[in-house]
PDB file of C-alpha atoms in Angstrom:
ATOM      1  CA  UNK M  27     -89.149  59.525 243.151  1.00  0.00           C
ATOM      2  CA  UNK M  28     -91.687  57.954 245.500  1.00  0.00           C
ATOM      3  CA  UNK M  29     -91.193  59.692 248.773  1.00  0.00           C
ATOM      4  CA  UNK M  30     -92.575  57.381 250.507  1.00  0.00           C
ATOM      5  CA  UNK M  31     -92.062  59.324 255.140  1.00  0.00           C
ATOM      6  CA  UNK M  32     -92.238  58.023 258.120  1.00  0.00           C
ATOM      7  CA  UNK M  33     -93.116  59.351 261.223  1.00  0.00           C
ATOM      8  CA  UNK M  34     -90.941  59.096 263.373  1.00  0.00           C
ATOM      9  CA  UNK M  35     -87.839  57.152 262.867  1.00  0.00           C
ATOM     10  CA  UNK M  36     -87.452  56.036 266.640  1.00  0.00           C
ATOM     11  CA  UNK M  37     -89.694  55.713 269.204  1.00  0.00           C
ATOM     12  CA  UNK M  38     -90.026  54.670 273.332  1.00  0.00           C
ATOM     13  CA  UNK M  39     -93.366  53.493 274.736  1.00  0.00           C
ATOM     14  CA  UNK M  40     -94.711  51.412 277.400  1.00  0.00           C
ATOM     15  CA  UNK M  41     -96.319  47.358 277.792  1.00  0.00           C
ATOM     16  CA  UNK M  42     -99.991  48.800 277.461  1.00  0.00           C
ATOM     17  CA  UNK M  43     -99.680  51.785 275.629  1.00  0.00           C
ATOM     18  CA  UNK M  44    -101.983  52.267 272.344  1.00  0.00           C
ATOM     19  CA  UNK M  45     -99.588  53.543 269.647  1.00  0.00           C
ATOM     20  CA  UNK M  46    -100.285  54.650 266.521  1.00  0.00           C
ATOM     21  CA  UNK M  47     -97.403  54.172 263.271  1.00  0.00           C
ATOM     22  CA  UNK M  48     -97.898  56.976 261.315  1.00  0.00           C
ATOM     23  CA  UNK M  49     -97.494  56.691 256.947  1.00  0.00           C
ATOM     24  CA  UNK M  50     -98.021  59.523 254.030  1.00  0.00           C
ATOM     25  CA  UNK M  51     -97.103  59.033 250.270  1.00  0.00           C
ATOM     26  CA  UNK M  52     -97.064  61.539 247.537  1.00  0.00           C
ATOM     27  CA  UNK M  53     -96.797  59.658 244.668  1.00  0.00           C
ATOM     28  CA  UNK M  54    -100.660  58.963 244.641  1.00  0.00           C
ATOM     29  CA  UNK M  55     -99.993  55.397 244.577  1.00  0.00           C
ATOM     30  CA  UNK M  56    -103.082  53.294 245.408  1.00  0.00           C
ATOM     31  CA  UNK M  57    -101.223  50.433 247.521  1.00  0.00           C
ATOM     32  CA  UNK M  58     -99.880  50.812 250.651  1.00  0.00           C
ATOM     33  CA  UNK M  59     -98.501  48.079 253.065  1.00  0.00           C
ATOM     34  CA  UNK M  60     -96.590  47.573 256.305  1.00  0.00           C
ATOM     35  CA  UNK M  61     -93.915  45.048 257.123  1.00  0.00           C
ATOM     36  CA  UNK M  62     -91.058  44.654 260.309  1.00  0.00           C
ATOM     37  CA  UNK M  63     -88.165  43.655 259.741  1.00  0.00           C
ATOM     38  CA  UNK M  64     -86.628  41.521 262.705  1.00  0.00           C
ATOM     39  CA  UNK M  65     -82.864  40.048 262.671  1.00  0.00           C
ATOM     40  CA  UNK M  66     -82.720  37.163 261.325  1.00  0.00           C
ATOM     41  CA  UNK M  67     -86.814  36.896 259.736  1.00  0.00           C
ATOM     42  CA  UNK M  68     -86.259  39.425 257.044  1.00  0.00           C
ATOM     43  CA  UNK M  69     -89.709  41.326 256.539  1.00  0.00           C
ATOM     44  CA  UNK M  70     -92.822  40.208 257.355  1.00  0.00           C
ATOM     45  CA  UNK M  71     -96.166  41.413 256.237  1.00  0.00           C
ATOM     46  CA  UNK M  72     -98.803  43.134 258.612  1.00  0.00           C
ATOM     47  CA  UNK M  73    -101.054  44.439 257.228  1.00  0.00           C
ATOM     48  CA  UNK M  74    -102.004  46.679 253.078  1.00  0.00           C
ATOM     49  CA  UNK M  75    -104.883  48.067 251.924  1.00  0.00           C
ATOM     50  CA  UNK M  76    -105.616  48.472 248.076  1.00  0.00           C
ATOM     51  CA  UNK M  77    -107.514  51.346 248.307  1.00  0.00           C
ATOM     52  CA  UNK M  78    -109.420  54.463 251.095  1.00  0.00           C
ATOM     53  CA  UNK M  79    -111.077  52.550 253.824  1.00  0.00           C
ATOM     54  CA  UNK M  80    -110.470  49.070 252.611  1.00  0.00           C
ATOM     55  CA  UNK M  81    -107.711  46.799 254.631  1.00  0.00           C
ATOM     56  CA  UNK M  82    -106.113  42.978 254.490  1.00  0.00           C
ATOM     57  CA  UNK M  83    -104.604  40.728 256.740  1.00  0.00           C
ATOM     58  CA  UNK M  84    -100.695  39.817 255.522  1.00  0.00           C
ATOM     59  CA  UNK M  85     -99.455  36.615 257.605  1.00  0.00           C
ATOM     60  CA  UNK M  86     -98.952  38.631 260.755  1.00  0.00           C
ATOM     61  CA  UNK M  87    -101.437  40.782 261.823  1.00  0.00           C
ATOM     62  CA  UNK M  88    -102.093  39.542 265.491  1.00  0.00           C
ATOM     63  CA  UNK M  89    -101.798  42.450 267.450  1.00  0.00           C
ATOM     64  CA  UNK M  90    -102.203  45.460 265.532  1.00  0.00           C
ATOM     65  CA  UNK M  91    -105.373  46.845 263.408  1.00  0.00           C
ATOM     66  CA  UNK M  92    -104.358  50.049 260.400  1.00  0.00           C
ATOM     67  CA  UNK M  93    -106.806  52.960 258.596  1.00  0.00           C
ATOM     68  CA  UNK M  94    -106.837  54.687 256.019  1.00  0.00           C
ATOM     69  CA  UNK M  95    -108.963  56.994 255.571  1.00  0.00           C
ATOM     70  CA  UNK M  96    -106.913  59.339 253.174  1.00  0.00           C
ATOM     71  CA  UNK M  97    -105.393  57.542 250.214  1.00  0.00           C
ATOM     72  CA  UNK M  98    -102.243  58.926 251.344  1.00  0.00           C
ATOM     73  CA  UNK M  99    -101.787  57.974 254.407  1.00  0.00           C
ATOM     74  CA  UNK M 100    -101.682  55.132 256.272  1.00  0.00           C
ATOM     75  CA  UNK M 101    -101.963  54.210 259.676  1.00  0.00           C
ATOM     76  CA  UNK M 102    -100.653  51.097 261.719  1.00  0.00           C
ATOM     77  CA  UNK M 103    -101.739  50.836 265.333  1.00  0.00           C
ATOM     78  CA  UNK M 104    -100.445  48.895 268.013  1.00  0.00           C
ATOM     79  CA  UNK M 105    -104.054  48.608 270.686  1.00  0.00           C
ATOM     80  CA  UNK M 106    -101.726  47.409 272.934  1.00  0.00           C
ATOM     81  CA  UNK M 107     -98.763  47.524 273.197  1.00  0.00           C
ATOM     82  CA  UNK M 108     -96.074  44.463 274.433  1.00  0.00           C
ATOM     83  CA  UNK M 109     -92.234  43.612 274.681  1.00  0.00           C
ATOM     84  CA  UNK M 110     -91.914  41.198 271.059  1.00  0.00           C
ATOM     85  CA  UNK M 111     -93.649  43.762 268.949  1.00  0.00           C
ATOM     86  CA  UNK M 112     -90.632  45.733 269.661  1.00  0.00           C
ATOM     87  CA  UNK M 113     -88.859  45.774 266.177  1.00  0.00           C
ATOM     88  CA  UNK M 114     -88.433  47.747 263.050  1.00  0.00           C
ATOM     89  CA  UNK M 115     -91.911  49.244 261.293  1.00  0.00           C
ATOM     90  CA  UNK M 116     -91.329  49.539 257.231  1.00  0.00           C
ATOM     91  CA  UNK M 117     -94.069  51.722 255.919  1.00  0.00           C
ATOM     92  CA  UNK M 118     -94.422  50.830 251.436  1.00  0.00           C
ATOM     93  CA  UNK M 119     -96.588  51.712 248.731  1.00  0.00           C
ATOM     94  CA  UNK M 120     -96.870  50.783 244.516  1.00  0.00           C
ATOM     95  CA  UNK M 121     -98.858  51.818 242.031  1.00  0.00           C
ATOM     96  CA  UNK M 122    -102.209  50.218 241.810  1.00  0.00           C
ATOM     97  CA  UNK M 123    -101.466  47.979 238.148  1.00  0.00           C
ATOM     98  CA  UNK M 124     -99.078  44.204 238.412  1.00  0.00           C
ATOM     99  CA  UNK M 125     -95.665  43.756 238.370  1.00  0.00           C
ATOM    100  CA  UNK M 126     -94.822  47.627 239.853  1.00  0.00           C
ATOM    101  CA  UNK M 127     -92.511  47.688 242.284  1.00  0.00           C
ATOM    102  CA  UNK M 128     -92.537  48.874 246.158  1.00  0.00           C
ATOM    103  CA  UNK M 129     -91.289  51.748 248.064  1.00  0.00           C
ATOM    104  CA  UNK M 130     -89.780  51.933 251.307  1.00  0.00           C
ATOM    105  CA  UNK M 131     -89.897  54.242 253.739  1.00  0.00           C
ATOM    106  CA  UNK M 132     -86.814  54.698 256.205  1.00  0.00           C
ATOM    107  CA  UNK M 133     -88.854  52.902 259.051  1.00  0.00           C
ATOM    108  CA  UNK M 134     -89.195  53.838 262.585  1.00  0.00           C
ATOM    109  CA  UNK M 135     -87.201  51.422 265.319  1.00  0.00           C
ATOM    110  CA  UNK M 136     -89.773  51.153 268.087  1.00  0.00           C
ATOM    111  CA  UNK M 137     -89.108  49.996 271.391  1.00  0.00           C
ATOM    112  CA  UNK M 138     -91.657  48.778 274.243  1.00  0.00           C
ATOM    113  CA  UNK M 139     -90.084  48.810 277.117  1.00  0.00           C
TER     114      UNK M 139
ATOM    115  CA  UNK W   1     -92.287  27.478 255.814  1.00  0.00           C
ATOM    116  CA  UNK W   2     -89.948  29.370 254.045  1.00  0.00           C
ATOM    117  CA  UNK W   3     -91.009  30.059 250.403  1.00  0.00           C
ATOM    118  CA  UNK W   4     -87.832  32.646 249.662  1.00  0.00           C
ATOM    119  CA  UNK W   5     -84.714  31.597 250.618  1.00  0.00           C
ATOM    120  CA  UNK W   6     -81.561  33.278 250.877  1.00  0.00           C
ATOM    121  CA  UNK W   7     -78.917  30.829 252.394  1.00  0.00           C
ATOM    122  CA  UNK W   8     -76.178  32.427 252.272  1.00  0.00           C
ATOM    123  CA  UNK W   9     -75.680  35.198 255.098  1.00  0.00           C
ATOM    124  CA  UNK W  10     -73.140  37.281 254.393  1.00  0.00           C
ATOM    125  CA  UNK W  11     -70.666  36.635 251.735  1.00  0.00           C
ATOM    126  CA  UNK W  12     -67.686  38.644 250.512  1.00  0.00           C
ATOM    127  CA  UNK W  13     -66.393  39.792 246.729  1.00  0.00           C
ATOM    128  CA  UNK W  14     -63.218  41.485 245.861  1.00  0.00           C
ATOM    129  CA  UNK W  15     -63.815  45.202 245.060  1.00  0.00           C
ATOM    130  CA  UNK W  16     -64.212  44.810 240.560  1.00  0.00           C
ATOM    131  CA  UNK W  17     -65.030  41.374 240.979  1.00  0.00           C
ATOM    132  CA  UNK W  18     -68.829  40.650 240.014  1.00  0.00           C
ATOM    133  CA  UNK W  19     -70.680  39.380 242.711  1.00  0.00           C
ATOM    134  CA  UNK W  20     -73.417  36.077 242.927  1.00  0.00           C
ATOM    135  CA  UNK W  21     -76.145  36.609 245.556  1.00  0.00           C
ATOM    136  CA  UNK W  22     -78.721  33.372 245.227  1.00  0.00           C
ATOM    137  CA  UNK W  23     -82.044  33.350 246.091  1.00  0.00           C
ATOM    138  CA  UNK W  24     -84.236  30.055 246.239  1.00  0.00           C
ATOM    139  CA  UNK W  25     -88.396  29.869 245.969  1.00  0.00           C
ATOM    140  CA  UNK W  26     -91.061  27.219 246.586  1.00  0.00           C
ATOM    141  CA  UNK W  27     -94.257  28.492 245.691  1.00  0.00           C
ATOM    142  CA  UNK W  28     -95.276  27.857 241.818  1.00  0.00           C
ATOM    143  CA  UNK W  29     -97.468  30.377 242.238  1.00  0.00           C
ATOM    144  CA  UNK W  30     -95.204  33.708 242.547  1.00  0.00           C
ATOM    145  CA  UNK W  31     -94.546  35.551 239.983  1.00  0.00           C
ATOM    146  CA  UNK W  32     -92.726  38.836 240.278  1.00  0.00           C
ATOM    147  CA  UNK W  33     -89.180  38.649 241.810  1.00  0.00           C
ATOM    148  CA  UNK W  34     -87.425  41.540 243.760  1.00  0.00           C
ATOM    149  CA  UNK W  35     -83.838  42.307 244.829  1.00  0.00           C
ATOM    150  CA  UNK W  36     -83.656  45.711 247.690  1.00  0.00           C
ATOM    151  CA  UNK W  37     -80.802  46.987 248.585  1.00  0.00           C
ATOM    152  CA  UNK W  38     -80.428  48.178 252.353  1.00  0.00           C
ATOM    153  CA  UNK W  39     -78.201  49.839 253.965  1.00  0.00           C
ATOM    154  CA  UNK W  40     -78.520  49.903 258.484  1.00  0.00           C
ATOM    155  CA  UNK W  41     -80.694  52.617 259.544  1.00  0.00           C
ATOM    156  CA  UNK W  42     -82.627  52.934 256.291  1.00  0.00           C
ATOM    157  CA  UNK W  43     -85.804  51.575 254.117  1.00  0.00           C
ATOM    158  CA  UNK W  44     -84.846  48.815 251.587  1.00  0.00           C
ATOM    159  CA  UNK W  45     -84.503  50.178 247.959  1.00  0.00           C
ATOM    160  CA  UNK W  46     -85.383  48.002 244.943  1.00  0.00           C
ATOM    161  CA  UNK W  47     -82.805  47.714 242.702  1.00  0.00           C
ATOM    162  CA  UNK W  48     -84.414  45.263 240.202  1.00  0.00           C
ATOM    163  CA  UNK W  49     -86.869  42.927 238.850  1.00  0.00           C
ATOM    164  CA  UNK W  50     -87.909  39.921 236.814  1.00  0.00           C
ATOM    165  CA  UNK W  51     -91.949  39.146 235.715  1.00  0.00           C
ATOM    166  CA  UNK W  52     -91.702  34.868 235.273  1.00  0.00           C
ATOM    167  CA  UNK W  53     -92.570  35.830 231.392  1.00  0.00           C
ATOM    168  CA  UNK W  54     -88.133  36.393 231.240  1.00  0.00           C
ATOM    169  CA  UNK W  55     -85.125  34.958 232.032  1.00  0.00           C
ATOM    170  CA  UNK W  56     -82.963  38.230 232.524  1.00  0.00           C
ATOM    171  CA  UNK W  57     -83.150  41.738 233.128  1.00  0.00           C
ATOM    172  CA  UNK W  58     -80.707  43.516 233.225  1.00  0.00           C
ATOM    173  CA  UNK W  59     -79.804  47.644 234.620  1.00  0.00           C
ATOM    174  CA  UNK W  60     -75.984  48.984 234.316  1.00  0.00           C
ATOM    175  CA  UNK W  61     -74.100  46.718 236.715  1.00  0.00           C
ATOM    176  CA  UNK W  62     -76.920  44.784 237.777  1.00  0.00           C
ATOM    177  CA  UNK W  63     -78.479  41.716 235.692  1.00  0.00           C
ATOM    178  CA  UNK W  64     -80.990  39.239 237.532  1.00  0.00           C
ATOM    179  CA  UNK W  65     -80.844  35.614 236.372  1.00  0.00           C
ATOM    180  CA  UNK W  66     -84.900  33.415 236.639  1.00  0.00           C
ATOM    181  CA  UNK W  67     -84.867  30.604 236.651  1.00  0.00           C
ATOM    182  CA  UNK W  68     -88.127  29.074 237.011  1.00  0.00           C
ATOM    183  CA  UNK W  69     -88.512  24.321 236.018  1.00  0.00           C
ATOM    184  CA  UNK W  70     -85.263  24.741 239.543  1.00  0.00           C
ATOM    185  CA  UNK W  71     -87.284  27.772 240.861  1.00  0.00           C
ATOM    186  CA  UNK W  72     -84.031  29.740 241.926  1.00  0.00           C
ATOM    187  CA  UNK W  73     -82.945  33.838 240.929  1.00  0.00           C
ATOM    188  CA  UNK W  74     -79.472  35.038 241.451  1.00  0.00           C
ATOM    189  CA  UNK W  75     -78.130  38.757 241.287  1.00  0.00           C
ATOM    190  CA  UNK W  76     -74.944  39.599 239.254  1.00  0.00           C
ATOM    191  CA  UNK W  77     -72.883  42.771 240.185  1.00  0.00           C
ATOM    192  CA  UNK W  78     -70.488  43.835 238.009  1.00  0.00           C
ATOM    193  CA  UNK W  79     -67.511  45.305 238.825  1.00  0.00           C
ATOM    194  CA  UNK W  80     -68.456  44.810 242.663  1.00  0.00           C
ATOM    195  CA  UNK W  81     -67.710  48.623 244.567  1.00  0.00           C
ATOM    196  CA  UNK W  82     -67.518  49.496 247.550  1.00  0.00           C
ATOM    197  CA  UNK W  83     -71.196  51.331 247.554  1.00  0.00           C
ATOM    198  CA  UNK W  84     -72.770  47.887 247.140  1.00  0.00           C
ATOM    199  CA  UNK W  85     -71.651  46.831 250.868  1.00  0.00           C
ATOM    200  CA  UNK W  86     -75.304  46.481 251.815  1.00  0.00           C
ATOM    201  CA  UNK W  87     -77.561  43.795 253.012  1.00  0.00           C
ATOM    202  CA  UNK W  88     -79.431  41.954 249.852  1.00  0.00           C
ATOM    203  CA  UNK W  89     -82.755  40.784 250.031  1.00  0.00           C
ATOM    204  CA  UNK W  90     -84.571  39.126 247.944  1.00  0.00           C
ATOM    205  CA  UNK W  91     -88.456  38.717 247.370  1.00  0.00           C
ATOM    206  CA  UNK W  92     -91.868  37.150 245.599  1.00  0.00           C
ATOM    207  CA  UNK W  93     -95.455  38.060 244.844  1.00  0.00           C
ATOM    208  CA  UNK W  94     -98.530  36.011 243.556  1.00  0.00           C
ATOM    209  CA  UNK W  95     -99.542  38.652 241.289  1.00  0.00           C
ATOM    210  CA  UNK W  96    -103.453  38.998 241.473  1.00  0.00           C
ATOM    211  CA  UNK W  97    -104.081  41.740 239.986  1.00  0.00           C
ATOM    212  CA  UNK W  98    -103.817  45.884 240.447  1.00  0.00           C
ATOM    213  CA  UNK W  99    -100.639  44.546 242.179  1.00  0.00           C
ATOM    214  CA  UNK W 100    -102.447  44.373 246.228  1.00  0.00           C
ATOM    215  CA  UNK W 101    -100.016  41.767 247.270  1.00  0.00           C
ATOM    216  CA  UNK W 102     -97.699  41.404 249.899  1.00  0.00           C
ATOM    217  CA  UNK W 103     -94.268  40.867 248.847  1.00  0.00           C
ATOM    218  CA  UNK W 104     -92.672  37.516 250.462  1.00  0.00           C
ATOM    219  CA  UNK W 105     -88.669  38.142 251.355  1.00  0.00           C
ATOM    220  CA  UNK W 106     -85.649  35.507 251.964  1.00  0.00           C
ATOM    221  CA  UNK W 107     -83.508  36.739 255.636  1.00  0.00           C
ATOM    222  CA  UNK W 108     -81.269  38.678 253.591  1.00  0.00           C
ATOM    223  CA  UNK W 109     -77.554  38.071 252.466  1.00  0.00           C
ATOM    224  CA  UNK W 110     -74.626  40.652 253.775  1.00  0.00           C
ATOM    225  CA  UNK W 111     -72.340  41.678 251.172  1.00  0.00           C
ATOM    226  CA  UNK W 112     -69.350  43.266 251.654  1.00  0.00           C
ATOM    227  CA  UNK W 113     -66.931  44.449 249.745  1.00  0.00           C
ATOM    228  CA  UNK W 114     -62.562  44.360 250.286  1.00  0.00           C
ATOM    229  CA  UNK W 115     -61.132  47.088 248.905  1.00  0.00           C
TER     230      UNK W 115
END
């Protein structure tokens, strides 16, 4: 079974803080993704990575950056947190060939006060 | 512009009957479609997928149908069970190779199975 672990289930931070969300996978998957889920909006793609040190912008990258220094770890960084970044953040991974499903972690519910 | 649409925010079905969840898409480049199930406070769980070269895929109680000309897919669950109560998301991708494509999700349908 694919195991995708997000470091925190719940996180509370203050406006202006730099926030790190960590995701680790144990399946040697090439591809890793960050989404956010908001009520009434479904899941939206923030950033993804198809290899170490590679990153691509998703649909809503503004206010975020990512880091992938090792294959198994993908970090999402909020450079200066704002209240509109309060959300559920979900990490996903997939194998590096076509038509493979993405597998998700349990999410981090982030509140920015 | 919403490229993947789930027009029913909620659906109530009696236990034992068939549940049919619908999804429409607008992007003709989409060629891989998936259904996910999500319980509160958990991440989405992959259920079933279909590529555009097929029109049907079955896995146990779950069947996905794809109608490319209508840009429509549906998920059939039969028979429906109480544990099927969850939010179901339809998702799609335009495969450009290597699987490194983000998914475009619908907003979800909350399925409620009545005893």
